[in-house]
Amino acid sequence: MFLGMEWYGWIFIIVAIAIVIPFKVKLIKWWNKREKNKKNQQKGNWGDDND
C-alpha cells in the first residue's frame, strides 16, 4: 500500500487526526480566554492593594 502501510493504518491516522484537531482548537480558545482574564485582573492592582 502507500508508504508501506495497510489501508487500516491510514484509517486509524485519519480518525486520530479528526479527533485531536477539535480538542486542540478548543484548548487554544480556552487558553486565550484564560490569558485575557488574567491580564484584565492585573490591571489597576498596586502591589498588595487587593480591596
Short mmCIF file of N, CA, C and O in Angstrom, two decimals, residues 5-32:
data_model
loop_
_atom_site.label_atom_id
_atom_site.label_comp_id
_atom_site.label_asym_id
_atom_site.label_seq_id
_atom_site.Cartn_x
_atom_site.Cartn_y
_atom_site.Cartn_z
N MET A 5 2.19 1.14 4.36
CA MET A 5 1.15 0.95 5.37
C MET A 5 -0.10 0.38 4.73
O MET A 5 -0.43 0.69 3.60
N GLU A 6 -0.78 -0.45 5.48
CA GLU A 6 -2.04 -1.00 5.01
C GLU A 6 -3.14 0.05 5.12
O GLU A 6 -2.99 1.07 5.78
N TRP A 7 -4.28 -0.23 4.50
CA TRP A 7 -5.38 0.73 4.46
C TRP A 7 -5.92 1.05 5.85
O TRP A 7 -6.27 2.17 6.15
N TYR A 8 -5.93 0.06 6.75
CA TYR A 8 -6.47 0.30 8.08
C TYR A 8 -5.54 1.18 8.92
O TYR A 8 -5.99 1.87 9.83
N GLY A 9 -4.29 1.19 8.60
CA GLY A 9 -3.35 2.10 9.27
C GLY A 9 -3.67 3.55 8.93
O GLY A 9 -3.64 4.43 9.79
N TRP A 10 -3.98 3.78 7.66
CA TRP A 10 -4.33 5.14 7.23
C TRP A 10 -5.67 5.58 7.83
O TRP A 10 -5.83 6.73 8.20
N ILE A 11 -6.62 4.65 7.93
CA ILE A 11 -7.91 4.98 8.55
C ILE A 11 -7.70 5.37 10.01
O ILE A 11 -8.28 6.35 10.49
N PHE A 12 -6.84 4.63 10.71
CA PHE A 12 -6.54 4.96 12.10
C PHE A 12 -5.93 6.35 12.23
O PHE A 12 -6.32 7.14 13.10
N ILE A 13 -5.00 6.69 11.36
CA ILE A 13 -4.36 8.01 11.38
C ILE A 13 -5.38 9.11 11.11
O ILE A 13 -5.41 10.14 11.79
N ILE A 14 -6.24 8.91 10.12
CA ILE A 14 -7.26 9.91 9.78
C ILE A 14 -8.23 10.11 10.93
O ILE A 14 -8.59 11.24 11.27
N VAL A 15 -8.67 9.03 11.56
CA VAL A 15 -9.59 9.13 12.69
C VAL A 15 -8.91 9.84 13.87
O VAL A 15 -9.53 10.69 14.51
N ALA A 16 -7.66 9.51 14.12
CA ALA A 16 -6.93 10.15 15.22
C ALA A 16 -6.82 11.66 14.98
O ALA A 16 -7.02 12.47 15.90
N ILE A 17 -6.51 12.06 13.77
CA ILE A 17 -6.41 13.49 13.44
C ILE A 17 -7.77 14.17 13.59
O ILE A 17 -7.87 15.27 14.11
N ALA A 18 -8.83 13.49 13.13
CA ALA A 18 -10.17 14.06 13.21
C ALA A 18 -10.61 14.25 14.67
O ALA A 18 -11.41 15.13 14.96
N ILE A 19 -10.09 13.46 15.58
CA ILE A 19 -10.44 13.59 16.99
C ILE A 19 -9.57 14.65 17.67
O ILE A 19 -10.05 15.44 18.48
N VAL A 20 -8.29 14.71 17.33
CA VAL A 20 -7.35 15.59 18.02
C VAL A 20 -7.54 17.06 17.64
O VAL A 20 -7.45 17.94 18.50
N ILE A 21 -7.80 17.36 16.38
CA ILE A 21 -7.87 18.75 15.93
C ILE A 21 -8.95 19.56 16.65
O ILE A 21 -8.67 20.66 17.13
N PRO A 22 -10.20 19.08 16.79
CA PRO A 22 -11.19 19.88 17.53
C PRO A 22 -10.80 20.13 18.99
O PRO A 22 -11.04 21.22 19.51
N PHE A 23 -10.18 19.15 19.65
CA PHE A 23 -9.74 19.35 21.01
C PHE A 23 -8.64 20.39 21.09
O PHE A 23 -8.60 21.20 22.02
N LYS A 24 -7.75 20.40 20.11
CA LYS A 24 -6.68 21.38 20.08
C LYS A 24 -7.25 22.79 19.89
O LYS A 24 -6.83 23.73 20.56
N VAL A 25 -8.21 22.94 19.01
CA VAL A 25 -8.84 24.25 18.78
C VAL A 25 -9.53 24.72 20.05
O VAL A 25 -9.40 25.89 20.45
N LYS A 26 -10.25 23.82 20.72
CA LYS A 26 -10.93 24.17 21.96
C LYS A 26 -9.93 24.57 23.04
O LYS A 26 -10.15 25.54 23.78
N LEU A 27 -8.83 23.86 23.14
CA LEU A 27 -7.80 24.18 24.12
C LEU A 27 -7.19 25.55 23.84
O LEU A 27 -7.00 26.34 24.77
N ILE A 28 -6.92 25.88 22.59
CA ILE A 28 -6.34 27.18 22.23
C ILE A 28 -7.32 28.30 22.58
O ILE A 28 -6.92 29.33 23.13
N LYS A 29 -8.60 28.13 22.28
CA LYS A 29 -9.60 29.15 22.63
C LYS A 29 -9.69 29.34 24.13
O LYS A 29 -9.75 30.47 24.63
N TRP A 30 -9.68 28.24 24.89
CA TRP A 30 -9.74 28.31 26.35
C TRP A 30 -8.51 29.02 26.89
O TRP A 30 -8.61 29.87 27.78
N TRP A 31 -7.34 28.70 26.36
CA TRP A 31 -6.09 29.29 26.84
C TRP A 31 -6.07 30.80 26.57
O TRP A 31 -5.67 31.58 27.43
N ASN A 32 -6.52 31.21 25.38
CA ASN A 32 -6.55 32.64 25.06
C ASN A 32 -7.51 33.39 25.98
O ASN A 32 -7.20 34.48 26.44
#
